[in-house]
Coordinates of C-alpha atoms and ligand atoms in Angstrom, one line a residue:
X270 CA 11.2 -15.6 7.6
X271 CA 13.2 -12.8 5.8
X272 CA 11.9 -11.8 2.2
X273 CA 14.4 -10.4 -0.3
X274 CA 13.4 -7.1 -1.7
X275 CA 15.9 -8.0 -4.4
X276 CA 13.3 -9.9 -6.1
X277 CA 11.2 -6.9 -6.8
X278 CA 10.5 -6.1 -10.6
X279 CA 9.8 -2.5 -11.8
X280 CA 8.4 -2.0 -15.2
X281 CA 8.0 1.7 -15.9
X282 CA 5.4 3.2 -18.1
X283 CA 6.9 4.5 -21.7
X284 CA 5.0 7.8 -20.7
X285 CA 3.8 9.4 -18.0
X286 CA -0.1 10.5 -18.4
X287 CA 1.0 12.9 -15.3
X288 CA 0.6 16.3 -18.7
X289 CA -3.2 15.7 -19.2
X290 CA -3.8 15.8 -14.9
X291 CA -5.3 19.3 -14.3
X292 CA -3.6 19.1 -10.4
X293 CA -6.1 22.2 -9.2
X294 CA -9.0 20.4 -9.9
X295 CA -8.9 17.1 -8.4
X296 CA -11.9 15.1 -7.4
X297 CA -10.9 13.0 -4.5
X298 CA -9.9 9.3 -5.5
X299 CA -10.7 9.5 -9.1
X300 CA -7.2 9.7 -10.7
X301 CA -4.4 7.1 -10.2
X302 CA -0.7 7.5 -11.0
X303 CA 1.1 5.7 -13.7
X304 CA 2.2 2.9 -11.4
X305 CA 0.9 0.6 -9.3
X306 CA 2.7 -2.1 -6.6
X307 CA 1.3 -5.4 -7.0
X308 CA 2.7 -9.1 -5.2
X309 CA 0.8 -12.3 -4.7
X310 CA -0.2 -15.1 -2.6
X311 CA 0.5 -18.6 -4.1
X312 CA 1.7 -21.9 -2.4
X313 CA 1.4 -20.4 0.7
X314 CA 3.7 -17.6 0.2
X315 CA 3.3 -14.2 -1.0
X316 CA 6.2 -13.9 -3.8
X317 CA 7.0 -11.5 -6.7
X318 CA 6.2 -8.5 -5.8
X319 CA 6.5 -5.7 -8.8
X320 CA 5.5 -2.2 -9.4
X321 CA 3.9 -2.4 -13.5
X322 CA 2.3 0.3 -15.2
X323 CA -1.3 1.0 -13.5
X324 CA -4.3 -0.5 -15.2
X325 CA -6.9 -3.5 -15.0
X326 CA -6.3 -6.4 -13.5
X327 CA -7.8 -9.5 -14.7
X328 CA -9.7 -11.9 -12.5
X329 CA -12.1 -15.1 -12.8
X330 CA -15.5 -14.3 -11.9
X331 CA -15.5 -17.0 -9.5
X332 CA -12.4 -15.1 -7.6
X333 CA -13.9 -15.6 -4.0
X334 CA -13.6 -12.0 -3.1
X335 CA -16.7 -11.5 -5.4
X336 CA -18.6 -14.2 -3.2
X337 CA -17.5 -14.4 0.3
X338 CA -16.0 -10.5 0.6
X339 CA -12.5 -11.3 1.6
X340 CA -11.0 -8.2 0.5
X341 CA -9.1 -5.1 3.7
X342 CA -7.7 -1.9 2.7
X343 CA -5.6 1.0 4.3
X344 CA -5.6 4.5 3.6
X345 CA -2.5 6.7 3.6
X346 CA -1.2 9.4 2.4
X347 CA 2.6 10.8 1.4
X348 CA 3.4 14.9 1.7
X349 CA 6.3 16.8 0.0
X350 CA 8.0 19.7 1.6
X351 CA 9.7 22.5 0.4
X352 CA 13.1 20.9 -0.4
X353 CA 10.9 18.2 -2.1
X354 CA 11.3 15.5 0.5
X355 CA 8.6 13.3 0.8
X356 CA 7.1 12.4 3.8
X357 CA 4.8 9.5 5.1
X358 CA 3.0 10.6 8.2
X359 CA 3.1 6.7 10.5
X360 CA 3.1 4.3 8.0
X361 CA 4.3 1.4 10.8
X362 CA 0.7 2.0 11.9
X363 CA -1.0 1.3 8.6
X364 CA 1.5 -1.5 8.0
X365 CA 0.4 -3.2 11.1
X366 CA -3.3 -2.5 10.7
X367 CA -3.4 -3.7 7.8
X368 CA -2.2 -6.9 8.6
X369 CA -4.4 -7.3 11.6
X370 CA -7.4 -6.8 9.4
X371 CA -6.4 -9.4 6.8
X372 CA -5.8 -11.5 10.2
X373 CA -9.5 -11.0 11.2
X374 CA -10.6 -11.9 7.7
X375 CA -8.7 -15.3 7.3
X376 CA -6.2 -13.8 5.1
X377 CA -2.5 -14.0 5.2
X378 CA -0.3 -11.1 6.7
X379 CA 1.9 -9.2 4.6
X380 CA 5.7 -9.2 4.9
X381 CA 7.0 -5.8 6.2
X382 CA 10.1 -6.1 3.8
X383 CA 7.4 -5.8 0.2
X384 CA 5.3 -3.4 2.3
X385 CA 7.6 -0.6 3.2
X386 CA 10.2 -1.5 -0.2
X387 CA 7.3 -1.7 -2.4
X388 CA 5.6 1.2 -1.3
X389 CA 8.8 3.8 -0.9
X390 CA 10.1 2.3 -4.4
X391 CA 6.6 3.2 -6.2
X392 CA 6.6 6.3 -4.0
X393 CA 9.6 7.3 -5.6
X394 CA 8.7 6.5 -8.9
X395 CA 5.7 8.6 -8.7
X396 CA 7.1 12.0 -7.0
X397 CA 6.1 14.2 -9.6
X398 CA 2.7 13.4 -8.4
X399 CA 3.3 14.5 -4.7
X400 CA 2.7 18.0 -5.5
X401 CA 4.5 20.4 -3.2
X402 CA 1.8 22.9 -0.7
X403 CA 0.3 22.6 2.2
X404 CA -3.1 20.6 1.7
X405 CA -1.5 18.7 -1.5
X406 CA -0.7 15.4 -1.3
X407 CA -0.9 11.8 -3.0
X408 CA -3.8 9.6 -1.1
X409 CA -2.4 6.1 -1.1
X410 CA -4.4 2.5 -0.7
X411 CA -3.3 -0.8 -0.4
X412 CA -5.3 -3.5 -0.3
X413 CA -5.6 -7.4 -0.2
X414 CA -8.3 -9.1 -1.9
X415 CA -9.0 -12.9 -2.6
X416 CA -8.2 -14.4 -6.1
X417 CA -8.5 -17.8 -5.6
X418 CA -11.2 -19.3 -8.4
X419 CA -13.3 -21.3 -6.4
X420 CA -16.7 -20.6 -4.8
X421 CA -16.6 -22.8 -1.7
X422 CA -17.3 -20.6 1.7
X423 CA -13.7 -21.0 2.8
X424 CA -10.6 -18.9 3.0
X425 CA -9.1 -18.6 -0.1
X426 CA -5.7 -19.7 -0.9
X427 CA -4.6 -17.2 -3.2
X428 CA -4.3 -13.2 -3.0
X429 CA -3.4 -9.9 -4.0
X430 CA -2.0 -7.0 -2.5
X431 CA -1.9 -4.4 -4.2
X432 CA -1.3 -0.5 -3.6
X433 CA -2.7 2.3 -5.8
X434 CA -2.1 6.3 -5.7
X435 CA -4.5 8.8 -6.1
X436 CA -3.5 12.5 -6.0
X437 CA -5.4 14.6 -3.5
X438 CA -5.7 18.6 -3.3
X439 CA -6.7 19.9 0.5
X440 CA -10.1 18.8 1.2
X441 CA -13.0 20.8 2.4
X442 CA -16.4 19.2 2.8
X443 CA -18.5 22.0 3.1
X444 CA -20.3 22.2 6.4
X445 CA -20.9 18.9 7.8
X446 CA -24.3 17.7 9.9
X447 CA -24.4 14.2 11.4
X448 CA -27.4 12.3 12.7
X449 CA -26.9 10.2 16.1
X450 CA -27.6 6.9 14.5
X451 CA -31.0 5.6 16.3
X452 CA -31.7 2.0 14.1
X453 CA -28.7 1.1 12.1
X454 CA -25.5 -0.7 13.5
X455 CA -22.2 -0.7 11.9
X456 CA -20.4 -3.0 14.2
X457 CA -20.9 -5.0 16.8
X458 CA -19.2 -7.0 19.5
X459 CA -16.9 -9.9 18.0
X460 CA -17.5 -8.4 14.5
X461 CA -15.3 -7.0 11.7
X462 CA -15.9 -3.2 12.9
X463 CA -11.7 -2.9 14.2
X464 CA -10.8 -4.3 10.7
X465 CA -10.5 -2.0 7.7
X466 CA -12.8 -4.7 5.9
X467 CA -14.5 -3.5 3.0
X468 CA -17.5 -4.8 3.6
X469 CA -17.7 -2.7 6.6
X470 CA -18.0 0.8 4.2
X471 CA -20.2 -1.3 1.7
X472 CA -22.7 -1.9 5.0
X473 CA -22.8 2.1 5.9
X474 CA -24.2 3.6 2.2
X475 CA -28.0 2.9 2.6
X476 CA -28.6 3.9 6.1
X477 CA -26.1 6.8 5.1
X478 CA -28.3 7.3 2.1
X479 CA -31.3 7.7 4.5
X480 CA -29.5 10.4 6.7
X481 CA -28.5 11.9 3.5
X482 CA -32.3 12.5 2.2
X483 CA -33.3 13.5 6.1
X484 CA -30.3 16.7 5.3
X485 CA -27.4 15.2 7.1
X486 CA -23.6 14.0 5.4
X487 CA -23.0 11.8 7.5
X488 CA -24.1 9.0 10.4
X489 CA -22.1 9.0 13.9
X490 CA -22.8 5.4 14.9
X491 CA -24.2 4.3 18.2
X492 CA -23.2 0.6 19.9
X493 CA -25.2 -1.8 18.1
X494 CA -27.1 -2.9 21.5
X495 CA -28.8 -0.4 23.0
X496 CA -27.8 2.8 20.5
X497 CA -27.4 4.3 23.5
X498 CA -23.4 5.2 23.0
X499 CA -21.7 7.2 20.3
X500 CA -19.1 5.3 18.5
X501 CA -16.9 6.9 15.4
X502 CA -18.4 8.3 11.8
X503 CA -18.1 6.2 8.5
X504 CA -14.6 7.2 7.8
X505 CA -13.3 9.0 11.0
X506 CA -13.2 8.6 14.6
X507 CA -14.9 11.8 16.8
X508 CA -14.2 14.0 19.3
X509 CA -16.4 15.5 21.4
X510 CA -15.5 19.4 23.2
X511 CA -17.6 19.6 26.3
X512 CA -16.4 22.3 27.7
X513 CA -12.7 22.7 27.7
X514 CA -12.6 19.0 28.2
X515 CA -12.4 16.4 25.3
X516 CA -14.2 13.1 25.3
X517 CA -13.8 10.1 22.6
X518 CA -14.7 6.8 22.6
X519 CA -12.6 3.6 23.7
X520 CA -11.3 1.9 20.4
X521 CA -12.5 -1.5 21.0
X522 CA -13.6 -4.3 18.3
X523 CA -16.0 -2.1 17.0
X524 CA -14.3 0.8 16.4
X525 CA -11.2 1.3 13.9
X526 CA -7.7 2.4 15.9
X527 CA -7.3 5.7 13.9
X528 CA -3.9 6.8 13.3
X529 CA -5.1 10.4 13.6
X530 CA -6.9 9.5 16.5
X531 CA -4.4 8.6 18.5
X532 CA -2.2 11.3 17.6
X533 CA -4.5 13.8 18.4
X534 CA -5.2 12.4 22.1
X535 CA -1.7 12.9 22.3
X536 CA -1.0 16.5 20.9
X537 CA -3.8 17.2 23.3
X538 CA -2.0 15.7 26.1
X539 CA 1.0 17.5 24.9
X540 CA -0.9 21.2 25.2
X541 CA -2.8 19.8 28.5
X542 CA -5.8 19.3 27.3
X543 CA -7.7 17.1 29.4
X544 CA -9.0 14.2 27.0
X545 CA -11.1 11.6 28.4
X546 CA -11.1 8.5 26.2
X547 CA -14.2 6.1 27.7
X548 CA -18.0 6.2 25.9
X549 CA -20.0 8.7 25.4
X550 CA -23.4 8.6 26.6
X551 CA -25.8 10.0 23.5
X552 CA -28.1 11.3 26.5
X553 CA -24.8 13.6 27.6
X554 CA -24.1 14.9 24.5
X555 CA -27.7 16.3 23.6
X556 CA -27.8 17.3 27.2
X557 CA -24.2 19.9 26.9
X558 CA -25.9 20.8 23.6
X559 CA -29.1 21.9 25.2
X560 CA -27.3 23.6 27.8
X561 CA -24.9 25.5 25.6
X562 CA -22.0 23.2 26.9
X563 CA -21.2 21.2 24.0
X564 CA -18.4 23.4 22.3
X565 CA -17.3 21.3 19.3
X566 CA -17.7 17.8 17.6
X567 CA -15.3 17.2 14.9
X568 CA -14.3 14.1 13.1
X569 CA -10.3 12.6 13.0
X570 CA -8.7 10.8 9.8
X571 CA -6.4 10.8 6.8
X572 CA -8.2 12.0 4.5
X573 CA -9.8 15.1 6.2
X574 CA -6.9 15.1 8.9
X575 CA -9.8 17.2 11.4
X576 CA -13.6 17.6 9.9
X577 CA -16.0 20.2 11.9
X578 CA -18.9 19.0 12.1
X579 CA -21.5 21.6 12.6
X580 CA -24.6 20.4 14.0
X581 CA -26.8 16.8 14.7
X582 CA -29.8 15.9 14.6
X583 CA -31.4 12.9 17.1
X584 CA -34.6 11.4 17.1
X585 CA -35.9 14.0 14.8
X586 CA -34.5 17.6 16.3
X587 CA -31.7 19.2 15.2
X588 CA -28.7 21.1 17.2
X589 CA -26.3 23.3 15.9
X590 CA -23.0 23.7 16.9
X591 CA -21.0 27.3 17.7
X592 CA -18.5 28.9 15.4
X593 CA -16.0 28.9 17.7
X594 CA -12.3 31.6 17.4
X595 CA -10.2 29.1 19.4
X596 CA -11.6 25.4 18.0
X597 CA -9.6 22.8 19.3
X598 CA -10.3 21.3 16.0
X599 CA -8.4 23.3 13.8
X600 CA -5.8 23.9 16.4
X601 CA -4.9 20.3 16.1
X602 CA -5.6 20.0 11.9
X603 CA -2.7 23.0 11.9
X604 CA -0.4 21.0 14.3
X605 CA -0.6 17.9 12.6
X606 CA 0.1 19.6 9.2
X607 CA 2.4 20.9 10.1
X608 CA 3.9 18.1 11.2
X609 CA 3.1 16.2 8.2
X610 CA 4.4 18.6 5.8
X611 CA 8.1 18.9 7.6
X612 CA 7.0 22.2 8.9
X613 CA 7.4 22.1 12.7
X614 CA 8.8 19.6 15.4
X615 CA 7.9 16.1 14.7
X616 CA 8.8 15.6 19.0
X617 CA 7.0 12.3 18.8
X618 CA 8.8 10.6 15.8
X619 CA 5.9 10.2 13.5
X620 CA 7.2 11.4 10.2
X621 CA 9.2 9.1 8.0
X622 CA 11.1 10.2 5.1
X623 CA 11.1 8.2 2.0
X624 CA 14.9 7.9 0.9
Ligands
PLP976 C1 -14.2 3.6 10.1 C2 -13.1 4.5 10.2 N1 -12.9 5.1 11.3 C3 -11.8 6.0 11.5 C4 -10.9 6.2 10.5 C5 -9.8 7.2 10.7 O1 -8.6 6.4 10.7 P1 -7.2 7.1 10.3 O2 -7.0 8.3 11.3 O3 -6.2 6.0 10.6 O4 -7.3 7.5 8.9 C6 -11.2 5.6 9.2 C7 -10.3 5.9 8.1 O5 -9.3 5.3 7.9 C8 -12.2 4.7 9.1 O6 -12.5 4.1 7.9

């Protein structure tokens, strides 16, 4: 079926709250731009889809994704250049995640048409918010939850899908320390962990809390049988330097495709970098560390783009990780920048230009 973008309404703000945004001093994800793209599910068909001035959206507190959790996101973000062009950095890939989450959740896809002519129209309603400089950018997240009013344990026939924007300085976490989860799981085989489900990130805070209080940021999560192999973080996939050799794990139904993943396995094929993608032992990784072999761990994902991580800590000891001159880490956050931000050759075809 073929959906007419013709039928989408835009209803502007009178005024723009953009004057009272102090853009140098942004906490991540706590601001919103003046629009938001909303469309939804009825009669079996998603239908008018409209961008509307950004604000609370009203729903019965028997709307099932309060009872049963149906609700997927996606995470994205858009970069101007110099000659204010804006740029989205793969979107096809987020389009056609997203829809494979809702698809493991019971929830209907999205139409490609609303997706990519909802999200470029509000995209270009909102460019004053894509600030120009490398590390600025506007963070956007769709998402689909369940409206239906009804609190029977079945898919719901009614949705939203919505997409929000949240302007977004260059990020630095400080130094980061995971622990090598020993106890807690975050997916497991034939579960939800491949989907963007946002149940999946609601499951990670108290056993992240606990690594938290123990002095690490974050939890690298283990295969939920025998904890034995490292999987990806809470919000990023990892790479592991042994050597001049990178290893990551298999994405698998556990483990979310990552955009940036997958682009850095190939920028590192394109600079002959051997990159091994299969699991990683726990075992091998403390063993390179021991014996000074373990060069590097860093994380990969859109909001960080690369995230150093600079130490871990496994059944109660703690490594640290060098400082290294030539990280393959930032080497690859500078490339895909770069990239991103219209700077250098996109040889692959990943950037997309909203026109
Ligand atoms: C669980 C998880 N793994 C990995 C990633 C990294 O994915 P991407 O590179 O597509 O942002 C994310 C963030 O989206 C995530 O939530």
């Amino acid at each position: 079926m073929k959906y007419d973008t013709n039928q989408l309404e835009i209803n502007k703000v009178q005024k723009s709250k953009i004057e009272e945004v102090n853009f140098d001093n942004l906490v991540f994800g706590e601001i919103f731009t003046d629009h938001m793209f909303e469309c939804d599910y009825v009669n079996g068909e998603w239908q008018n889809p409209k961008i509307k001035p950004y604000g609370p959206i009203q729903l019965a507190p028997s709307a099932k994704v309060f009872h049963y959790g149906q609700a997927v996101f996606e995470g994205m973000k858009a970069y101007k250049d110099e000659d204010d062009q804006i740029w989205l950095f793969r979107p096809d890939e987020n389009f056609k995640r997203i829809n494979k989450s809702s698809a493991r959740l019971a929830i209907p896809e999205f139409p490609e048409e609303f997706f990519f002519n909802g999200l470029e129209e509000l995209l270009k309603l909102e460019k004053d918010w894509i600030k120009k400089g490398f590390g600025n950018s506007l963070y956007i997240r769709p998402f689909v939850i369940a409206t239906e009013e009804c609190v029977s344990a079945n898919p719901a026939t009614k949705y939203k899908f919505m997409i929000i924007c949240s302007p977004a300085q260059a990020y630095y976490s400080g130094e980061v320390r995971v622990q090598f989860s020993e106890k807690y799981s975050r997916a497991a085989d034939g579960g939800v962990g491949a989907a963007k489900a946002a149940g999946n990130y609601a499951a990670q805070f108290y056993p992240t809390n606990l690594a938290k209080e123990a002095g690490f940021q974050q939890i690298i999560w283990t295969d939920a049988n025998t904890h034995e192999f490292l999987e990806e973080a809470g919000t990023m996939n990892i790479f592991f330097r042994v050597g001049d050799k990178l290893i990551t794990a298999p994405t698998s139904d556990r483990i979310l495709d990552g955009v940036t993943r997958k682009s850095v396995i190939d920028l590192a094929k394109d600079l002959n970098i051997e990159v091994e993608v299969r699991r990683v032992k726990v075992s091998e990784i403390v063993e390179a560390a021991r014996k000074g072999e373990l060069k590097e761990i860093f994380g990969s994902g859109t909001a960080t783009v690369i995230n150093p991580i600079s130490g871990f800590g496994y059944k109660g000891e703690k490594f640290e990780l060098p400082k290294l001159e030539d990280s393959y880490g930032k080497s690859f956050k500078d490339r895909l920048m770069k990239i991103q931000y219209n700077q250098a050759e996109d040889k692959h075809g990943w950037r997309h230009l909203v026109k």
